[in-house]
Every structure is written in structure tokens, then in C-alpha cells.
PDB file of C-alpha atoms in Angstrom:
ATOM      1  CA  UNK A  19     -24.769 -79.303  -6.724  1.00 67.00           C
ATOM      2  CA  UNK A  20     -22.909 -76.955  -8.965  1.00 65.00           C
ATOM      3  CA  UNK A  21     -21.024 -74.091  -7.695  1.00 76.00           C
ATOM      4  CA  UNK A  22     -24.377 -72.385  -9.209  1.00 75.00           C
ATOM      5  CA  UNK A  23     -26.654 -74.224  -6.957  1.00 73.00           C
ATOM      6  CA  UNK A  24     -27.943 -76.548  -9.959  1.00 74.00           C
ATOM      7  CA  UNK A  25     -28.068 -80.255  -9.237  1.00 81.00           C
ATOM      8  CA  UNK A  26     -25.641 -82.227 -11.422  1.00 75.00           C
ATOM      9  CA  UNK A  27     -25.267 -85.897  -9.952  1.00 76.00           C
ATOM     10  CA  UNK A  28     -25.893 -87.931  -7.095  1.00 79.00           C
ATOM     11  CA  UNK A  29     -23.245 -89.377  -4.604  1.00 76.00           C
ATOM     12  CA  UNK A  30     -24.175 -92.010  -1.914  1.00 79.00           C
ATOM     13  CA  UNK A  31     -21.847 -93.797   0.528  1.00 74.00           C
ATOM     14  CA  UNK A  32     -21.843 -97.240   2.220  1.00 78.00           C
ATOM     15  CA  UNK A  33     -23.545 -97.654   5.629  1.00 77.00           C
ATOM     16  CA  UNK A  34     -21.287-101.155   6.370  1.00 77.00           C
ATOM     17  CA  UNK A  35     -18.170-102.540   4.143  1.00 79.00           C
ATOM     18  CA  UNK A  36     -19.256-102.639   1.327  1.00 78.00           C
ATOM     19  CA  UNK A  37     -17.511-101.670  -1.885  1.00 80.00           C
ATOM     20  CA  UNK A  38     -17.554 -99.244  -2.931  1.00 74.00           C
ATOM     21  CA  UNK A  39     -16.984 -97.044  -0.382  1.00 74.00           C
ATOM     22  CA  UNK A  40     -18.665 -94.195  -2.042  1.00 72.00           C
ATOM     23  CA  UNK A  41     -20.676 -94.364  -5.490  1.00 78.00           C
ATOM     24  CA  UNK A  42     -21.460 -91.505  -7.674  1.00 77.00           C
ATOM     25  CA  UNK A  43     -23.343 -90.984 -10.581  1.00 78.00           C
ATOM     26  CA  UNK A  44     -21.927 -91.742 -14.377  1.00 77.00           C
ATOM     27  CA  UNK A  45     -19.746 -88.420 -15.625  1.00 77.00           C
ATOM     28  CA  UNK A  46     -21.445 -86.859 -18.145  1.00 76.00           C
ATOM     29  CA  UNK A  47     -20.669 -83.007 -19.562  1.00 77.00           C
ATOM     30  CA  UNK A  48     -21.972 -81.501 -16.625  1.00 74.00           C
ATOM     31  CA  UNK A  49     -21.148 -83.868 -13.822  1.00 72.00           C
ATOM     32  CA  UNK A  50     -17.380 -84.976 -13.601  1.00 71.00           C
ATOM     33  CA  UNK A  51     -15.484 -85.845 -10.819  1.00 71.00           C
ATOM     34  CA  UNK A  52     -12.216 -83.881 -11.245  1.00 77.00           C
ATOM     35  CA  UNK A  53     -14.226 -81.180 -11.180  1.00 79.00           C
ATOM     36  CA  UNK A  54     -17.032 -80.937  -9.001  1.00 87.00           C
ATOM     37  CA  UNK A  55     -16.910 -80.513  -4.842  1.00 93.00           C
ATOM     38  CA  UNK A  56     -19.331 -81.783  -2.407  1.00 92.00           C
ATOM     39  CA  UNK A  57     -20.736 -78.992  -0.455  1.00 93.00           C
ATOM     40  CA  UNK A  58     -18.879 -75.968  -2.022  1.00 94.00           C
ATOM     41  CA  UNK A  59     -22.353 -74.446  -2.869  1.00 92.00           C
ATOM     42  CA  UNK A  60     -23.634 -74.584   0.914  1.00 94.00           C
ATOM     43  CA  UNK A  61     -20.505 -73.809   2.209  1.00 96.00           C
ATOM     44  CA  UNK A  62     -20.084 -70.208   0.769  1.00 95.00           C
ATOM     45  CA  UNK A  63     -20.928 -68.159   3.029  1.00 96.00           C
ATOM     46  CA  UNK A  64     -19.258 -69.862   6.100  1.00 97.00           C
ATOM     47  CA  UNK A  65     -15.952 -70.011   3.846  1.00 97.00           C
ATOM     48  CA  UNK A  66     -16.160 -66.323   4.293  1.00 96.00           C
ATOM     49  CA  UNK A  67     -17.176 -66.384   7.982  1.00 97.00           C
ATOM     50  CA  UNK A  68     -14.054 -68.506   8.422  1.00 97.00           C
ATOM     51  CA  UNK A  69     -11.859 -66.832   6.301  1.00 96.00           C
ATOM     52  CA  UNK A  70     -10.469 -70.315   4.998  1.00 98.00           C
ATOM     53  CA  UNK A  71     -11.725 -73.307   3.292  1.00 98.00           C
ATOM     54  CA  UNK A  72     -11.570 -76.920   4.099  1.00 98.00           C
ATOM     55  CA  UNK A  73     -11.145 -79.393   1.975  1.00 97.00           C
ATOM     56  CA  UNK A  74     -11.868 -83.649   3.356  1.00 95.00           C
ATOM     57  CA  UNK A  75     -12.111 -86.540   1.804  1.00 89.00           C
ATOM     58  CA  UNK A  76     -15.442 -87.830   2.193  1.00 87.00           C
ATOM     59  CA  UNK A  77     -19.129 -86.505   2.512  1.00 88.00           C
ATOM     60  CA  UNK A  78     -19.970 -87.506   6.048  1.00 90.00           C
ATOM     61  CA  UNK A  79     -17.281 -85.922   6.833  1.00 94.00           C
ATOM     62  CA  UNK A  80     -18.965 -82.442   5.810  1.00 96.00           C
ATOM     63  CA  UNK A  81     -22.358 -83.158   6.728  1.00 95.00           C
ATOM     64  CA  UNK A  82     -20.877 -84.010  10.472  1.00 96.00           C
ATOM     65  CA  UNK A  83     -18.497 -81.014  10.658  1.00 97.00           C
ATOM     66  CA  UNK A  84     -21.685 -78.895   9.147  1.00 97.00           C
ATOM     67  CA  UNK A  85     -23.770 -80.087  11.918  1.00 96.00           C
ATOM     68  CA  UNK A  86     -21.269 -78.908  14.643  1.00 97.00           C
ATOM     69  CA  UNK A  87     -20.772 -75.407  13.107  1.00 97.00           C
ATOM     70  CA  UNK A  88     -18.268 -76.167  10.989  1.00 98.00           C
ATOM     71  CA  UNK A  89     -19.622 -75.364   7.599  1.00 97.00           C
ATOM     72  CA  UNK A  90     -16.607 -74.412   5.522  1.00 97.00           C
ATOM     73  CA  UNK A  91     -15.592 -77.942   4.333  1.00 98.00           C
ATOM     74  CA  UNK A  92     -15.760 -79.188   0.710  1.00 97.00           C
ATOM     75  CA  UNK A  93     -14.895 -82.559  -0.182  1.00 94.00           C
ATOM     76  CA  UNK A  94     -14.022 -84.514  -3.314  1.00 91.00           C
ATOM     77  CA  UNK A  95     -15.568 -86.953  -5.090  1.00 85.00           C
ATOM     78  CA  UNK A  96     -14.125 -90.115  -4.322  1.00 77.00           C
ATOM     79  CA  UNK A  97     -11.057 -88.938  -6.632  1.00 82.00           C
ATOM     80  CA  UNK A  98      -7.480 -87.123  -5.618  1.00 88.00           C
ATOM     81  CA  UNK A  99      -7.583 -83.228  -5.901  1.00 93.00           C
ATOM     82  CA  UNK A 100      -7.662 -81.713  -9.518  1.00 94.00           C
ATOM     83  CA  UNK A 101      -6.035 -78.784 -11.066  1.00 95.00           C
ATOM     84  CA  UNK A 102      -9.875 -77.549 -11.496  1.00 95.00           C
ATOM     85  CA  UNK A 103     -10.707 -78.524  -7.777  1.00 95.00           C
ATOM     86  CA  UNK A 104      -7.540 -75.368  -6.778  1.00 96.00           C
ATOM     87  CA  UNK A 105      -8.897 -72.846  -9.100  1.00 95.00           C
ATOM     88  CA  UNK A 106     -12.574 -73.202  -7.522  1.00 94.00           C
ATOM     89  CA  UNK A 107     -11.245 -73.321  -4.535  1.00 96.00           C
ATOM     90  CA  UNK A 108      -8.813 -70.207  -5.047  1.00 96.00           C
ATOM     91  CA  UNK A 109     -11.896 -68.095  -6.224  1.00 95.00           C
ATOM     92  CA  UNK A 110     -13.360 -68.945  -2.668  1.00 95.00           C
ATOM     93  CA  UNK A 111     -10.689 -67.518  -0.381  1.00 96.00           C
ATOM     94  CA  UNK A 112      -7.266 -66.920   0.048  1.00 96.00           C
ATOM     95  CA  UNK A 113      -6.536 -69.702   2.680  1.00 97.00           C
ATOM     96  CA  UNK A 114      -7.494 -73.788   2.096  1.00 98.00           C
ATOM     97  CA  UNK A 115      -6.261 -75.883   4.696  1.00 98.00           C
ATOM     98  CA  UNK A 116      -6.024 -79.971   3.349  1.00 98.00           C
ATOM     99  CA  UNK A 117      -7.652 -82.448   6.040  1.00 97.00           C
ATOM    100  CA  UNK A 118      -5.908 -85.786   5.936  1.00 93.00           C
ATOM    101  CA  UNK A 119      -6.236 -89.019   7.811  1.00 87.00           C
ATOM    102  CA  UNK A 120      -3.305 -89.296  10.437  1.00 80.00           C
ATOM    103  CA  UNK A 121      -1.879 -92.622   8.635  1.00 84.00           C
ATOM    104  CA  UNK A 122       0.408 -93.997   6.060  1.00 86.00           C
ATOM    105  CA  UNK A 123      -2.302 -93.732   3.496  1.00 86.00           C
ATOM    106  CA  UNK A 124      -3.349 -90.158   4.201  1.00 88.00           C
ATOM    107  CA  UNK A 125      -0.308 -88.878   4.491  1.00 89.00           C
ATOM    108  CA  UNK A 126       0.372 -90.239   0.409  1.00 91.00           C
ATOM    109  CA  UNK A 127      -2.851 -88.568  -0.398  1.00 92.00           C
ATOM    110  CA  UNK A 128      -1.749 -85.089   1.110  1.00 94.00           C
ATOM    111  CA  UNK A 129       1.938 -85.836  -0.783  1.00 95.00           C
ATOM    112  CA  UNK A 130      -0.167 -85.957  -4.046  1.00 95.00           C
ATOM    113  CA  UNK A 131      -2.229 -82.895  -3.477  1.00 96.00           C
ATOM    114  CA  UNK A 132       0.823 -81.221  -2.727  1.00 97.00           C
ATOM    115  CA  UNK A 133       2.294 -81.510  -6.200  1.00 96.00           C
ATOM    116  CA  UNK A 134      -0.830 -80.670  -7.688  1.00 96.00           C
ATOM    117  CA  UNK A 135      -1.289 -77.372  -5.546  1.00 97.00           C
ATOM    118  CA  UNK A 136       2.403 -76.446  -5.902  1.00 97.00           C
ATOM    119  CA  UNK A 137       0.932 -74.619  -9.328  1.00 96.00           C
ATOM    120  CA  UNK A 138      -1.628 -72.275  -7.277  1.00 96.00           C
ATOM    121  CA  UNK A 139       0.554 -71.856  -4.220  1.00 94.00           C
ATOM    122  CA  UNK A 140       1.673 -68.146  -3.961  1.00 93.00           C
ATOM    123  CA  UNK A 141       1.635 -65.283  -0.700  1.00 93.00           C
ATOM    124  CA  UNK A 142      -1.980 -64.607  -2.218  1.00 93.00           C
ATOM    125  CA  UNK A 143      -3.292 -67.981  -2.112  1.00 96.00           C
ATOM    126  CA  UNK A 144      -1.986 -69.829   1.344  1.00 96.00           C
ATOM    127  CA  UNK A 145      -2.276 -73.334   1.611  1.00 98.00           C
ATOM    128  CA  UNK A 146      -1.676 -75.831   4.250  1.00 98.00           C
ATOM    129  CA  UNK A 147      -1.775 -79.681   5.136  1.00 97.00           C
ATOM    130  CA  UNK A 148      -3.544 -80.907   8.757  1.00 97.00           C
ATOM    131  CA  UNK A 149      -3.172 -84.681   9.474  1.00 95.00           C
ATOM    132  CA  UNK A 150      -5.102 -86.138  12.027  1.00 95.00           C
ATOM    133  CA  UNK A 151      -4.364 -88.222  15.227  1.00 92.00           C
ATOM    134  CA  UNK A 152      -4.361 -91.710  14.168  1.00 88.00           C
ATOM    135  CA  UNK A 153      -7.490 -93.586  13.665  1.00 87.00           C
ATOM    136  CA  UNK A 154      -9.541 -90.689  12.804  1.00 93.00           C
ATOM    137  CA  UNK A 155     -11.241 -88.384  10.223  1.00 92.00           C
ATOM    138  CA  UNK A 156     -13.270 -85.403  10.496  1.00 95.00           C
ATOM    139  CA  UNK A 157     -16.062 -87.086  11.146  1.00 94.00           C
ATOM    140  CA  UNK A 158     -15.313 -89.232  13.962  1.00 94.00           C
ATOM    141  CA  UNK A 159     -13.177 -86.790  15.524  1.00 96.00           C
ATOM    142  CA  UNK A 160     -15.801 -83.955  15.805  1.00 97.00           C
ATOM    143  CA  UNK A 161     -18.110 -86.586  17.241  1.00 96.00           C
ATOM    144  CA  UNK A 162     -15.888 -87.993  19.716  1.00 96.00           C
ATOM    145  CA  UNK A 163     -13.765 -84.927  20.681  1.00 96.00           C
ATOM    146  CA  UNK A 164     -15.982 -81.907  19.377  1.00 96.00           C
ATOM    147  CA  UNK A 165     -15.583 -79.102  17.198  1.00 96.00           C
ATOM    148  CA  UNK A 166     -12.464 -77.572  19.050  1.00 97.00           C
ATOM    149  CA  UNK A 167     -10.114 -80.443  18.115  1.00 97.00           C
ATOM    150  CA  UNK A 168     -10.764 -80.175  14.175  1.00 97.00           C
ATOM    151  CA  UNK A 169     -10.094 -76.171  14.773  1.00 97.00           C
ATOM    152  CA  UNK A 170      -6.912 -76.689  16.788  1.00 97.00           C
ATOM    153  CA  UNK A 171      -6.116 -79.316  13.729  1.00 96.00           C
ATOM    154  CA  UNK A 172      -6.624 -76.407  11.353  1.00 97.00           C
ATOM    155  CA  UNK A 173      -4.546 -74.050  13.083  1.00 96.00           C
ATOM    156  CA  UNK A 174      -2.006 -76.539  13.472  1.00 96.00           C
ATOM    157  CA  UNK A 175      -2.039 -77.233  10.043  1.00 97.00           C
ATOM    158  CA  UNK A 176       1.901 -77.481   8.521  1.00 97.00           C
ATOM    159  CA  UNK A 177       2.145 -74.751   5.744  1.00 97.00           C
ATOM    160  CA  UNK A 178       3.159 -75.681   2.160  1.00 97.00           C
ATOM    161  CA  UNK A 179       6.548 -74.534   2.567  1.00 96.00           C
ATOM    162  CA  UNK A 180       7.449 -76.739   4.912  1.00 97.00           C
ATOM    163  CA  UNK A 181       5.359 -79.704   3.945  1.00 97.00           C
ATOM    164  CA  UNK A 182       7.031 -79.576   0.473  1.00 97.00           C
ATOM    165  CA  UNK A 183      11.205 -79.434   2.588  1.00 97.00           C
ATOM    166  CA  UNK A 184       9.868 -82.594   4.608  1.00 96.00           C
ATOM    167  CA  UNK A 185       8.542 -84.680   1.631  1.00 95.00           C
ATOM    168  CA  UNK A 186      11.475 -83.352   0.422  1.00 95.00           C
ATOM    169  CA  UNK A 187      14.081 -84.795   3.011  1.00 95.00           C
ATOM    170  CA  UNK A 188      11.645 -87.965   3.335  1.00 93.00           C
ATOM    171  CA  UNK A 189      13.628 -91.125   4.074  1.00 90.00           C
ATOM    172  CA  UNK A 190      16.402 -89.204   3.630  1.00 94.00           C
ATOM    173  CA  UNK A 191      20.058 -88.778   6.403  1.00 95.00           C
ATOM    174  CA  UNK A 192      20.636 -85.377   5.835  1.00 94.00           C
ATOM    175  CA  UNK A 193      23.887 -85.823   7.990  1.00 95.00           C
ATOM    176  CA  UNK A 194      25.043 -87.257   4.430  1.00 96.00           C
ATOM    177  CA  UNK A 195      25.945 -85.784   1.788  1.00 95.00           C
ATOM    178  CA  UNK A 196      24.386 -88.109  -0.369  1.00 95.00           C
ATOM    179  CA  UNK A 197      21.272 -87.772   1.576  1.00 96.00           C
ATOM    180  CA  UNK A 198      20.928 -83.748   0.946  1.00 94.00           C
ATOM    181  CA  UNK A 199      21.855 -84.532  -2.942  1.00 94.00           C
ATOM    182  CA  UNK A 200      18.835 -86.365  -3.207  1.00 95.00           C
ATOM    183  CA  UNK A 201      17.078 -84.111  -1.350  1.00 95.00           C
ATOM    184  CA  UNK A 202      18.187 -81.389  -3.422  1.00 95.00           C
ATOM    185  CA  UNK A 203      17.033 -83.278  -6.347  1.00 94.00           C
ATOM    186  CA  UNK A 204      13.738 -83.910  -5.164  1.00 95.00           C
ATOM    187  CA  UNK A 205      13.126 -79.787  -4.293  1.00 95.00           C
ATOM    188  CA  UNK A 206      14.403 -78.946  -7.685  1.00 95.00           C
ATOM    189  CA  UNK A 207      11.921 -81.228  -9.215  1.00 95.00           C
ATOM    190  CA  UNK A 208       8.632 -79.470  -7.038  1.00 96.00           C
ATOM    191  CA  UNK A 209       9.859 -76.265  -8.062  1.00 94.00           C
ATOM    192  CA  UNK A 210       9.506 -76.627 -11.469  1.00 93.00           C
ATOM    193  CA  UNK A 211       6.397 -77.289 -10.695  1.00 95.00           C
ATOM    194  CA  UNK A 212       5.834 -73.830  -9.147  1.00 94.00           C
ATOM    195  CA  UNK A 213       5.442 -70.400 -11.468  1.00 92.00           C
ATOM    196  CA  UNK A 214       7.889 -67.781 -10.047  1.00 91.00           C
ATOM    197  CA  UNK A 215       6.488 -65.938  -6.786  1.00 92.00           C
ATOM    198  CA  UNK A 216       7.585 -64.426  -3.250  1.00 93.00           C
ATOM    199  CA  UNK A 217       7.039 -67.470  -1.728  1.00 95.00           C
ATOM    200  CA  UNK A 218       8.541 -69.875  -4.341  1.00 94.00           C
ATOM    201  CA  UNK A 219      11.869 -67.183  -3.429  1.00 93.00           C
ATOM    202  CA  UNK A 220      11.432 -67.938   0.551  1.00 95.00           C
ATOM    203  CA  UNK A 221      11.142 -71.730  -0.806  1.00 95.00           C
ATOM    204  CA  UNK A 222      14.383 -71.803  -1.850  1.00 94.00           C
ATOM    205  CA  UNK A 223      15.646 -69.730   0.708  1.00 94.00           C
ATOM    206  CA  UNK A 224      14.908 -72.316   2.930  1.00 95.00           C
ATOM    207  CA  UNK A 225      15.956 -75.295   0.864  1.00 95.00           C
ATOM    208  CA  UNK A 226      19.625 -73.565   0.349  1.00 94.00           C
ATOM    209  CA  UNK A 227      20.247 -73.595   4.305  1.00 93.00           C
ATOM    210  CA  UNK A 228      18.529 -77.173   4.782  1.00 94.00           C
ATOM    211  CA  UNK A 229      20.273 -79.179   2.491  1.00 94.00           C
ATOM    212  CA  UNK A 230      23.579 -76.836   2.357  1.00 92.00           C
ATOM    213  CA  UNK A 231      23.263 -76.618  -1.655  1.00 90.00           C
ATOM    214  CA  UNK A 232      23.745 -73.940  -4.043  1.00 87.00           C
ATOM    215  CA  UNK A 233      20.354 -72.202  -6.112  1.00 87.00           C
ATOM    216  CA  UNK A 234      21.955 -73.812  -8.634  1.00 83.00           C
ATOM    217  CA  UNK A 235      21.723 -77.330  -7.544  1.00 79.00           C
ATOM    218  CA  UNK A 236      17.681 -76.451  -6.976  1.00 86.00           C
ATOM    219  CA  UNK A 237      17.104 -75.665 -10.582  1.00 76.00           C
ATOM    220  CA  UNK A 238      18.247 -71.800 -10.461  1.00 62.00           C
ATOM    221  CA  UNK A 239      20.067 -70.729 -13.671  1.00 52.00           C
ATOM    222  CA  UNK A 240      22.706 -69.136 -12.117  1.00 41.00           C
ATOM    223  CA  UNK A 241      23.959 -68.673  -9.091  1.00 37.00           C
ATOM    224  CA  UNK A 242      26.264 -65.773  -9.081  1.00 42.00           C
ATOM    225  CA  UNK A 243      23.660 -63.655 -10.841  1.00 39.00           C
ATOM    226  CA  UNK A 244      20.805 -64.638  -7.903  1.00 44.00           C
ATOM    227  CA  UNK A 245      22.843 -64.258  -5.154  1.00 43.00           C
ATOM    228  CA  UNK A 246      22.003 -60.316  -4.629  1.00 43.00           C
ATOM    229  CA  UNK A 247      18.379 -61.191  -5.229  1.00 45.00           C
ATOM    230  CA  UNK A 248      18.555 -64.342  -2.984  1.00 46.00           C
ATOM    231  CA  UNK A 249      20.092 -62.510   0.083  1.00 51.00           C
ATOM    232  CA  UNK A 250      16.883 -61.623   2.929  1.00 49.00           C
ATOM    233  CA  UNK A 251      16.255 -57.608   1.959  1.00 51.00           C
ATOM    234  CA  UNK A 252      17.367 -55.665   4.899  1.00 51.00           C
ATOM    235  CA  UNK A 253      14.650 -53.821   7.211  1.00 52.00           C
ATOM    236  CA  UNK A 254      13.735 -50.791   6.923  1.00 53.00           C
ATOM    237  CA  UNK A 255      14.188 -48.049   9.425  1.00 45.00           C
TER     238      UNK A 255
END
């Protein structure tokens, strides 16, 4: 369904191994995958119950976590999250929390959904990344270990900021100087990514003390001229 309600395609997903996994209908001008969310129609008005959106990667996933009270997961089509996926989502509520798969492969799906939310990531619009223990999704782990173990995932969750330091730092010695350079170099290449915020300041607050670099080195014009602005603002009172 559209975000309106109004049927647009069909999905359907595998009951053994076959492939494909999941099969959707043709895109056409008003289905497309990079834009459209399973269950974001339904899920309205617990997304405001819940005060935060899910987003999972498949749509058994939703129907299960739906059935156990959980109705404020979307999914996507059978594609990576789009650039039109975080603005519906952003209309829907200030807080999305990404539900990955606990292994290798789900953790490379969150580090791509990462980059592309670094452009909608701001104090007003709070994202995070959940990973879940090994060998399951939402699905089988509300069925086997009910709906307090996807919640305590959610809360859990690790919080842009310091999701984008570790992928950062990843496979990195940051006892080396050569290991914090490239680091350093990896940061300053996310934060272009980013438009100017709070948070994209606190960033590279952070980043300066992890990797003991200058703003500079993380893609700051100058320096000297930030270094007032850079400095925590003292308390008040």
C-alpha cells in the first residue's frame, strides 16, 4: 500500500529456499522499490504510540512483530534503504531505530544505511542501529524469545554517532598513528556527507578526542578560527 492507503504492487516471499527470497511486482510509476515501505500505512498510528519507528528487512518480519504488539515496523522492499525511504520515514517521527541481523552480512547492510542516513541525521531526527544476537531476525526472535527481547534490542540500539566513530576506526590499531590517520580519513569522508547541525558539531567533537586529530584533518576549514566554537559551551548557572 501507499503511504495513502492505495494498493500499488504485490510482494510475496518464499515458504522453502527458493530464489528468490522475496518477489515483488514489476516497478511501474506508482510502484518502485526505492521508494515504497511495507507496512508504513498500518503502522501509523502505533509509530506514534511508540514514539519511534522501526525499520527490518523483510515482511514476515512485520507481520510477526505486528502480531505480538509490535506494530511500528516498516520494512523495505527487498532493496537497501533509499534517500526517499528517510524522508518518509522522517515525516513519521523523530526517532527510527535500524533492525539488523547480528552477522557479517547485516552488519554491511546497517554500514550502508548509515551513509545514506548521514544526510537526514540531525538532534531533530534521531537515528540508531540495533543488531541482533546471532542467528536471528525479528521474526524468529519475537517467536522464540517474545516481544521483550526485540524492545530491549531497540533500546539498546547504538546511536548514529557512535555507529559512524566505530565504522570509522573499523579494522583499524588506533594505538598507531597510522591507524587514527586512516581513521581520520574515513570520518572526514562521512561528514561531508552530513549538512551542518548540533549533532554533526558533537560528531566531531568526538572524533577530535578519538583519533587525537585536529578539525582540520576531519574536513574543517580552519582550525584556529573553530576552535572557540568547537570548545563544549560552559553551563549555565
Amino acid at each position: 500500500l501507499s503511504p495513502r492507503g492505495e494498493v500499488i504492487g504485490f510482494g510475496a516471499r518464499a515458504t522453502g529456499d527458493e530464489q528468490p527470497k522475496y518477489l515483488n511486482s514489476p516497478e511501474t510509476p506508482v510502484f518502485s522499490k526505492g521508494s515504497g515501505l511495507y507496512g508504513l500505512y498500518e503502522a501509523r498510528a502505533a509509530i506514534r504510540d511508540a514514539g519511534e519507528v522501526w525499520v527490518v528487512e523483510g515482511y514476515m518480519d512485520v507481520v510477526m512483530l505486528s502480531q505480538f504488539g509490535l506494530g511500528q515496523a516498516v520494512a523495505t522492499l527487498g532493496t537497501a534503504t533509499t534517500e526517499e525511504h528517510l524522508r518518509l520515514l522522517s515525516r513519521q517521527s523523530g526517532r527510527l531505530v535500524f533492525m539488523f541481523d547480528g552477522d557479517t552480512a547485516g552488519r554491511k547492510a546497517a554500514e550502508r544505511a548509515l551513509e545514506t542516513s548521514l544526510a537526514f541525521a540531525s538532534e531533530k531526527f534521531q537515528i540508531r542501529f540495533a543488531f541482533l544476537p546471532q542467528g536471528h531476525d525479528p521474526d524468529s526472535l519475537v517467536r522464540q524469545k517474545g516481544k521483550e527481547a526485540v524492545e530491549e534490542a531497540a533500546r539498546s540500539a547504538t546511536a548514529l554517532s557512535e555507529f559512524l566513530l566505530q565504522h570509522a576506526a573499523d579494522d583499524q590499531d588506533l594505538r598507531l598513528a597510522e591507524g587514527r590517520a586512516a581513521a581520520a580519513a574515513q570520518v572526514r569522508r562521512l561528514f561531508a556527507l552530513m549538512p551542518n547541525s548540533e549533532l554533526k558539531r558533537q560528531i566531531l567533537l568526538q572524533a577530535c578526542q578519538r583519533f587525537q586529530v585536529d578539525p582540520s584533518s576531519l574536513g574543517v576549514a580552519s582550525a584556529r578560527s573553530n576552535q572557540t566554537s568547537l570548545r563544549p559551551k560552559p553551563r549555565q548557572g
